[in-house]
Short mmCIF file of C-alpha atoms in Angstrom, two decimals:
data_model
loop_
_atom_site.label_atom_id
_atom_site.label_comp_id
_atom_site.label_asym_id
_atom_site.label_seq_id
_atom_site.Cartn_x
_atom_site.Cartn_y
_atom_site.Cartn_z
CA UNK A 13 -0.10 -0.05 0.02
CA UNK A 14 1.22 3.54 0.01
CA UNK A 15 0.33 5.37 2.96
CA UNK A 16 2.45 4.50 6.05
CA UNK A 17 0.33 6.49 8.21
CA UNK A 18 -2.89 4.20 7.11
CA UNK A 19 -1.63 0.94 7.91
CA UNK A 20 0.45 1.50 10.77
CA UNK A 21 -2.00 -0.12 13.25
CA UNK A 22 -3.44 -3.10 10.91
CA UNK A 23 -0.08 -4.35 9.50
CA UNK A 24 0.01 -6.72 12.02
CA UNK A 25 -3.54 -7.81 11.18
CA UNK A 26 -3.49 -7.61 7.52
CA UNK A 27 -3.44 -10.75 6.99
CA UNK A 28 -6.66 -11.57 9.04
CA UNK A 29 -8.59 -9.12 7.50
CA UNK A 30 -7.23 -9.96 3.72
CA UNK A 31 -7.86 -13.97 4.53
CA UNK A 32 -10.75 -14.27 2.35
CA UNK A 33 -9.33 -12.62 -0.40
CA UNK A 34 -8.56 -15.41 -3.37
CA UNK A 35 -4.83 -14.48 -4.04
CA UNK A 36 -4.99 -17.33 -6.10
CA UNK A 37 -7.79 -16.23 -8.45
CA UNK A 38 -5.96 -12.81 -8.74
CA UNK A 39 -2.39 -14.57 -9.67
CA UNK A 40 -4.43 -16.68 -12.28
CA UNK A 41 -6.16 -13.32 -13.78
CA UNK A 42 -2.51 -12.05 -13.89
CA UNK A 43 -1.32 -15.30 -15.46
CA UNK A 44 -3.84 -14.74 -18.39
CA UNK A 45 -2.66 -10.76 -19.05
CA UNK A 46 0.87 -12.43 -19.14
CA UNK A 47 -0.45 -14.64 -22.06
CA UNK A 48 -1.96 -12.18 -23.77
CA UNK A 49 1.27 -10.86 -24.11
CA UNK A 50 3.17 -14.17 -24.53
CA UNK A 51 5.26 -12.68 -21.83
CA UNK A 52 7.16 -15.21 -19.31
CA UNK A 53 8.81 -12.79 -17.18
CA UNK A 54 11.62 -14.06 -15.05
CA UNK A 55 12.40 -11.05 -12.77
CA UNK A 56 9.74 -9.26 -10.71
CA UNK A 57 9.05 -5.97 -8.88
CA UNK A 58 6.03 -6.15 -6.86
CA UNK A 59 5.03 -2.17 -6.21
CA UNK A 60 2.88 -1.15 -3.00
CA UNK A 61 3.11 -4.69 -1.71
CA UNK A 62 2.09 -4.84 1.39
CA UNK A 63 2.63 -7.61 3.49
CA UNK A 64 4.05 -9.43 0.75
CA UNK A 65 1.32 -11.66 -0.37
CA UNK A 66 1.57 -11.14 -4.08
CA UNK A 67 5.17 -11.23 -3.74
CA UNK A 68 5.15 -14.66 -2.78
CA UNK A 69 2.49 -15.81 -5.71
CA UNK A 70 4.83 -14.13 -8.10
CA UNK A 71 7.57 -16.47 -6.18
CA UNK A 72 5.27 -19.43 -6.46
CA UNK A 73 4.98 -19.10 -10.86
CA UNK A 74 8.64 -18.85 -10.83
CA UNK A 75 10.23 -15.69 -10.55
CA UNK A 76 12.69 -13.82 -8.87
CA UNK A 77 10.94 -11.17 -6.83
CA UNK A 78 11.39 -7.59 -5.08
CA UNK A 79 8.93 -5.83 -3.19
CA UNK A 80 8.90 -2.34 -2.05
CA UNK A 81 6.11 -0.35 -0.20
CA UNK A 82 6.15 2.84 1.66
CA UNK A 83 4.90 1.41 5.07
CA UNK A 84 7.82 0.29 7.33
CA UNK A 85 5.29 -1.69 9.52
CA UNK A 86 3.73 -3.38 6.15
CA UNK A 87 7.65 -4.39 5.25
CA UNK A 88 8.18 -5.50 8.49
CA UNK A 89 5.27 -8.01 8.38
CA UNK A 90 6.61 -8.88 5.09
CA UNK A 91 10.07 -9.69 5.84
CA UNK A 92 8.92 -11.97 9.33
CA UNK A 93 7.08 -14.13 6.66
CA UNK A 94 9.86 -14.33 4.42
CA UNK A 95 12.16 -15.25 6.71
CA UNK A 96 9.56 -17.83 8.72
CA UNK A 97 8.85 -19.16 5.16
CA UNK A 98 12.67 -19.35 4.05
CA UNK A 99 11.59 -17.37 0.90
CA UNK A 100 13.63 -15.29 -1.42
CA UNK A 101 12.29 -12.24 -1.52
CA UNK A 102 13.76 -9.05 -0.85
CA UNK A 103 11.76 -6.02 0.51
CA UNK A 104 12.16 -2.27 0.50
CA UNK A 105 10.70 0.78 2.47
CA UNK A 106 10.19 3.02 -0.63
CA UNK A 107 8.06 5.82 -2.05
CA UNK A 108 6.71 4.53 -5.32
CA UNK A 109 7.28 8.44 -6.80
CA UNK A 110 11.09 7.81 -5.25
CA UNK A 111 11.72 4.45 -6.87
CA UNK A 112 15.60 3.42 -7.07
CA UNK A 113 16.35 -0.39 -6.19
CA UNK A 114 19.88 -1.64 -6.88
CA UNK A 115 18.23 -4.80 -8.74
CA UNK A 116 16.57 -3.32 -11.63
CA UNK A 117 15.87 -4.02 -14.42
CA UNK A 118 13.19 -6.45 -13.85
CA UNK A 119 11.14 -7.68 -16.44
CA UNK A 120 7.45 -7.27 -14.69
CA UNK A 121 6.13 -4.38 -12.33
CA UNK A 122 2.45 -5.34 -10.27
CA UNK A 123 0.85 -3.12 -8.55
CA UNK A 124 -2.29 -4.98 -7.32
CA UNK A 125 -5.27 -4.22 -5.02
CA UNK A 126 -5.69 -0.66 -6.09
CA UNK A 127 -2.52 0.10 -3.86
CA UNK A 128 -1.78 3.41 -6.28
CA UNK A 129 -5.44 4.74 -5.84
CA UNK A 130 -3.63 5.74 -2.14
CA UNK A 131 -1.26 7.98 -4.08
CA UNK A 132 -3.80 10.81 -4.27
CA UNK A 133 -1.64 13.43 -5.83
CA UNK A 134 -1.87 13.05 -9.76
CA UNK A 135 1.88 14.30 -9.90
CA UNK A 136 3.23 11.59 -8.07
CA UNK A 137 1.53 9.29 -9.50
CA UNK A 138 3.30 10.36 -12.99
CA UNK A 139 6.38 10.57 -11.11
CA UNK A 140 5.53 6.61 -9.89
CA UNK A 141 4.82 5.56 -13.67
CA UNK A 142 8.24 7.38 -14.66
CA UNK A 143 10.14 5.51 -11.82
CA UNK A 144 8.63 1.91 -12.78
CA UNK A 145 9.42 2.68 -16.52
CA UNK A 146 13.24 3.49 -15.38
CA UNK A 147 13.04 0.01 -13.53
CA UNK A 148 12.01 -1.98 -16.58
CA UNK A 149 13.97 -3.48 -19.54
CA UNK A 150 12.77 -2.74 -22.75
CA UNK A 151 9.68 -4.62 -23.37
CA UNK A 152 9.04 -5.34 -20.02
CA UNK A 153 5.57 -4.96 -18.52
CA UNK A 154 3.28 -3.06 -16.02
CA UNK A 155 0.55 -4.45 -14.65
CA UNK A 156 -1.78 -2.88 -12.15
CA UNK A 157 -5.39 -1.89 -11.33
CA UNK A 158 -6.98 1.40 -10.06
CA UNK A 159 -10.54 1.97 -8.35
CA UNK A 160 -12.98 3.56 -10.64
CA UNK A 161 -14.61 6.82 -9.78
CA UNK A 162 -17.83 4.99 -10.39
CA UNK A 163 -16.69 2.62 -7.07
CA UNK A 164 -15.20 5.79 -4.91
CA UNK A 165 -18.20 7.51 -5.68
CA UNK A 166 -21.18 4.81 -5.03
CA UNK A 167 -19.32 3.83 -1.87
CA UNK A 168 -18.09 0.41 -2.79
CA UNK A 169 -16.10 0.95 0.31
CA UNK A 170 -18.61 0.70 2.32
CA UNK A 171 -18.93 -2.49 4.55
CA UNK A 172 -18.72 -4.40 8.08
CA UNK A 173 -18.40 -7.99 9.43
CA UNK A 174 -20.25 -7.19 12.30
CA UNK A 175 -22.04 -9.77 14.03
CA UNK A 176 -19.25 -12.28 12.83
CA UNK A 177 -17.12 -14.65 14.71
CA UNK A 178 -13.87 -13.30 13.38
CA UNK A 179 -11.62 -12.02 15.64
CA UNK A 180 -10.94 -9.10 13.49
CA UNK A 181 -14.13 -6.69 13.37
CA UNK A 182 -14.28 -4.16 10.79
CA UNK A 183 -17.28 -1.43 10.13
CA UNK A 184 -16.02 1.05 7.07
CA UNK A 185 -17.60 4.04 5.98
CA UNK A 186 -16.81 5.97 3.04
CA UNK A 187 -17.00 9.98 2.08
CA UNK A 188 -16.41 10.64 -1.80
CA UNK A 189 -15.98 14.62 -2.51
CA UNK A 190 -16.55 14.59 -6.49
CA UNK A 191 -15.02 18.58 -6.61
CA UNK A 192 -11.62 17.00 -5.39
CA UNK A 193 -11.87 13.04 -6.26
CA UNK A 194 -10.89 12.01 -3.17
CA UNK A 195 -12.40 9.47 -1.28
CA UNK A 196 -12.36 8.92 2.56
CA UNK A 197 -12.66 6.02 4.46
CA UNK A 198 -13.26 5.92 8.09
CA UNK A 199 -12.34 2.11 9.39
CA UNK A 200 -13.43 1.16 12.87
CA UNK A 201 -11.66 -2.10 13.89
CA UNK A 202 -11.90 -4.57 17.05
CA UNK A 203 -9.08 -7.72 17.22
CA UNK A 204 -10.12 -10.07 19.55
CA UNK A 205 -6.94 -11.53 20.55
CA UNK A 206 -6.37 -15.56 21.14
CA UNK A 207 -5.71 -14.77 25.24
CA UNK A 208 -9.46 -13.26 25.14
CA UNK A 209 -8.68 -9.04 25.58
CA UNK A 210 -9.39 -6.81 23.05
CA UNK A 211 -7.96 -3.65 21.28
CA UNK A 212 -10.14 -1.24 19.12
CA UNK A 213 -8.45 1.10 17.21
CA UNK A 214 -9.40 3.31 13.53
CA UNK A 215 -7.68 4.31 10.54
CA UNK A 216 -8.63 6.91 7.64
CA UNK A 217 -7.63 6.13 4.67
CA UNK A 218 -7.74 8.11 1.34
CA UNK A 219 -8.01 7.20 -2.61
CA UNK A 220 -8.05 9.54 -5.46
CA UNK A 221 -10.27 8.57 -8.48
CA UNK A 222 -7.86 8.59 -11.32
CA UNK A 223 -9.88 8.56 -15.00
CA UNK A 224 -9.14 6.14 -17.64
CA UNK A 225 -7.35 9.14 -20.12
CA UNK A 226 -5.42 10.76 -17.38
CA UNK A 227 -3.79 7.10 -16.39
CA UNK A 228 -3.11 6.50 -20.21
CA UNK A 229 -1.55 10.04 -20.53
CA UNK A 230 0.53 9.24 -17.39
CA UNK A 231 1.68 5.79 -18.74
CA UNK A 232 2.60 7.44 -22.25
CA UNK A 233 4.48 10.28 -21.11
CA UNK A 234 6.50 8.08 -18.89
CA UNK A 235 7.47 5.77 -21.52
CA UNK A 236 5.36 3.17 -22.01
CA UNK A 237 3.13 1.97 -25.10
CA UNK A 238 0.68 -0.70 -25.94
CA UNK A 239 -1.56 0.26 -23.20
CA UNK A 240 -4.37 -1.79 -22.81
CA UNK A 241 -7.36 -1.81 -20.33
CA UNK A 242 -9.85 -4.30 -19.23
CA UNK A 243 -13.02 -4.58 -16.55
CA UNK A 244 -11.61 -6.28 -14.12
CA UNK A 245 -10.32 -10.18 -13.81
CA UNK A 246 -11.85 -9.96 -17.72
CA UNK A 247 -10.32 -9.20 -21.28
CA UNK A 248 -13.44 -6.86 -21.92
CA UNK A 249 -12.94 -3.15 -22.07
CA UNK A 250 -14.19 -0.54 -19.51
CA UNK A 251 -17.98 -0.15 -18.88
CA UNK A 252 -19.23 2.76 -17.20
CA UNK A 253 -20.19 0.19 -14.54
CA UNK A 254 -16.59 -0.82 -14.05
CA UNK A 255 -15.98 -0.61 -10.43
CA UNK A 256 -12.29 -1.96 -10.83
CA UNK A 257 -9.66 -1.34 -14.04
CA UNK A 258 -6.79 -3.37 -14.94
CA UNK A 259 -4.08 -1.60 -16.89
CA UNK A 260 -1.36 -3.39 -18.86
CA UNK A 261 1.37 -1.73 -20.44
CA UNK A 262 4.80 -2.19 -21.96
CA UNK A 263 7.96 -0.57 -21.36
CA UNK A 264 9.07 1.22 -25.11
CA UNK A 265 12.79 1.87 -26.29
CA UNK A 266 12.26 5.38 -25.43
CA UNK A 267 12.02 5.05 -21.64
CA UNK A 268 14.82 5.41 -19.41
CA UNK A 269 17.18 2.41 -19.30
CA UNK A 270 18.14 2.88 -15.55
CA UNK A 271 17.78 4.58 -12.04
CA UNK A 272 18.21 8.10 -11.76
#
């Protein structure tokens, strides 16, 4: 993810929160997108990697993987898991807009689970795209997803599991500010620990509603071409009701070859 303050308290419980997420289905969709481009990447960068769940799936797909996230707490969890599972995944605390990794270049960069919506200044997203391009080989792919304005304006974030038997209870309420294209999500959590104790905490998350044409423009300016945009989990083009879009872009020969 992308805001250190937004995930500081949640980081140790993030995998509990995400335990129902079908990571295997996301991985299969990613493989489908790679097959569409006849791509067989060997080295991958997981941008805004969180606690490393996607990075671990990329490793299971046979890739050498590096993960980056701006949240030290999330990277701490990712490193702990990699150590426990003896996985050769390297993790760094870095801002996407100032990305600089010694392992570059990569064949593939992915950023999933609407992580890039957390970059709420458009100029910083444009800079992040430039830094990604600088870390890819010529012809390397950048695959990412974004929540749409339709999703944020229609309060798709509003959800809860109150009344369940889950150890982590949550109640989320969102507010969309159309004039700024910003969505504020107030998240209330209750953690019921195995020892019977309870911890209540709150987090405020912000996302920006990027529009397809501006994202395409940022990618083109950063040196990407062959840009394709899909309604999530399909190969269909975006629709007015699309709540999530996937972007696939190729690093063109005009992009800078190495990190600044």
